Amino acid sequence: MKNVMKVPHTIVFEALIDLDKIPANLLPALIALDQKSIEEMCKGATLHAIGMSNVLPLANENNTWAEVTIAEGN
């Protein structure tokens, strides 16, 4: 591919953590985390879930003019 145009873009995900479903022994550690740590934890979990899913093959199926990849998690 010589003539390509790279178009980075961001998709915002939001995690809703149901504290009633967290095992009681993990709650104190979760609640003690600062916002940045919780965001990093959720971001990592989301990227892991996307990696395990069929999202990229589905996004690229029958798409001959562009290829979707996960370049980074921001």
PDB file of N, CA, C and O in Angstrom, residues 13 42-56 70:
ATOM      1  N   PHE A  13     -15.033   4.643  25.816  1.00  0.00           N
ATOM      2  CA  PHE A  13     -15.782   3.588  26.490  1.00  0.00           C
ATOM      3  C   PHE A  13     -16.047   4.045  27.915  1.00  0.00           C
ATOM      4  O   PHE A  13     -15.268   4.803  28.494  1.00  0.00           O
ATOM      5  N   CYS A  42      -9.676  -0.225  34.195  1.00  0.00           N
ATOM      6  CA  CYS A  42     -10.803  -0.413  33.277  1.00  0.00           C
ATOM      7  C   CYS A  42     -10.340  -0.382  31.824  1.00  0.00           C
ATOM      8  O   CYS A  42     -10.825  -1.156  30.993  1.00  0.00           O
ATOM      9  N   LYS A  43      -9.402   0.509  31.519  1.00  0.00           N
ATOM     10  CA  LYS A  43      -8.860   0.585  30.168  1.00  0.00           C
ATOM     11  C   LYS A  43      -8.192  -0.734  29.786  1.00  0.00           C
ATOM     12  O   LYS A  43      -8.427  -1.277  28.702  1.00  0.00           O
ATOM     13  N   GLY A  44      -7.395  -1.274  30.692  1.00  0.00           N
ATOM     14  CA  GLY A  44      -6.737  -2.552  30.430  1.00  0.00           C
ATOM     15  C   GLY A  44      -7.737  -3.677  30.227  1.00  0.00           C
ATOM     16  O   GLY A  44      -7.579  -4.506  29.324  1.00  0.00           O
ATOM     17  N   ALA A  45      -8.776  -3.698  31.044  1.00  0.00           N
ATOM     18  CA  ALA A  45      -9.809  -4.736  30.913  1.00  0.00           C
ATOM     19  C   ALA A  45     -10.557  -4.596  29.592  1.00  0.00           C
ATOM     20  O   ALA A  45     -10.865  -5.593  28.936  1.00  0.00           O
ATOM     21  N   THR A  46     -10.843  -3.359  29.188  1.00  0.00           N
ATOM     22  CA  THR A  46     -11.550  -3.128  27.931  1.00  0.00           C
ATOM     23  C   THR A  46     -10.696  -3.558  26.746  1.00  0.00           C
ATOM     24  O   THR A  46     -11.175  -4.238  25.831  1.00  0.00           O
ATOM     25  N   LEU A  47      -9.419  -3.164  26.746  1.00  0.00           N
ATOM     26  CA  LEU A  47      -8.522  -3.566  25.647  1.00  0.00           C
ATOM     27  C   LEU A  47      -8.385  -5.084  25.590  1.00  0.00           C
ATOM     28  O   LEU A  47      -8.356  -5.674  24.507  1.00  0.00           O
ATOM     29  N   HIS A  48      -8.324  -5.727  26.751  1.00  0.00           N
ATOM     30  CA  HIS A  48      -8.229  -7.188  26.801  1.00  0.00           C
ATOM     31  C   HIS A  48      -9.491  -7.814  26.206  1.00  0.00           C
ATOM     32  O   HIS A  48      -9.410  -8.757  25.400  1.00  0.00           O
ATOM     33  N   ALA A  49     -10.654  -7.287  26.580  1.00  0.00           N
ATOM     34  CA  ALA A  49     -11.921  -7.814  26.061  1.00  0.00           C
ATOM     35  C   ALA A  49     -12.030  -7.625  24.550  1.00  0.00           C
ATOM     36  O   ALA A  49     -12.477  -8.521  23.835  1.00  0.00           O
ATOM     37  N   ILE A  50     -11.608  -6.452  24.068  1.00  0.00           N
ATOM     38  CA  ILE A  50     -11.647  -6.203  22.618  1.00  0.00           C
ATOM     39  C   ILE A  50     -10.710  -7.165  21.896  1.00  0.00           C
ATOM     40  O   ILE A  50     -11.040  -7.709  20.845  1.00  0.00           O
ATOM     41  N   GLY A  51      -9.531  -7.392  22.482  1.00  0.00           N
ATOM     42  CA  GLY A  51      -8.586  -8.314  21.881  1.00  0.00           C
ATOM     43  C   GLY A  51      -9.113  -9.742  21.794  1.00  0.00           C
ATOM     44  O   GLY A  51      -8.791 -10.481  20.866  1.00  0.00           O
ATOM     45  N   MET A  52      -9.931 -10.140  22.760  1.00  0.00           N
ATOM     46  CA  MET A  52     -10.488 -11.493  22.784  1.00  0.00           C
ATOM     47  C   MET A  52     -11.733 -11.616  21.909  1.00  0.00           C
ATOM     48  O   MET A  52     -12.154 -12.724  21.585  1.00  0.00           O
ATOM     49  N   SER A  53     -12.315 -10.497  21.545  1.00  0.00           N
ATOM     50  CA  SER A  53     -13.571 -10.520  20.798  1.00  0.00           C
ATOM     51  C   SER A  53     -13.332 -10.620  19.296  1.00  0.00           C
ATOM     52  O   SER A  53     -12.211 -10.687  18.821  1.00  0.00           O
ATOM     53  N   ASN A  54     -14.402 -10.554  18.564  1.00  0.00           N
ATOM     54  CA  ASN A  54     -14.358 -10.639  17.112  1.00  0.00           C
ATOM     55  C   ASN A  54     -14.457  -9.251  16.477  1.00  0.00           C
ATOM     56  O   ASN A  54     -14.804  -9.124  15.311  1.00  0.00           O
ATOM     57  N   VAL A  55     -14.143  -8.203  17.231  1.00  0.00           N
ATOM     58  CA  VAL A  55     -14.361  -6.839  16.761  1.00  0.00           C
ATOM     59  C   VAL A  55     -13.529  -6.522  15.516  1.00  0.00           C
ATOM     60  O   VAL A  55     -14.066  -6.042  14.517  1.00  0.00           O
ATOM     61  N   LEU A  56     -12.228  -6.751  15.567  1.00  0.00           N
ATOM     62  CA  LEU A  56     -11.386  -6.381  14.426  1.00  0.00           C
ATOM     63  C   LEU A  56     -11.692  -7.193  13.170  1.00  0.00           C
ATOM     64  O   LEU A  56     -11.837  -6.615  12.094  1.00  0.00           O
ATOM     65  N   ILE A  70      -6.029  -1.708  16.298  1.00  0.00           N
ATOM     66  CA  ILE A  70      -5.929  -1.052  17.591  1.00  0.00           C
ATOM     67  C   ILE A  70      -4.480  -0.654  17.746  1.00  0.00           C
ATOM     68  O   ILE A  70      -3.602  -1.478  17.949  1.00  0.00           O
TER      69      ILE A  70
END
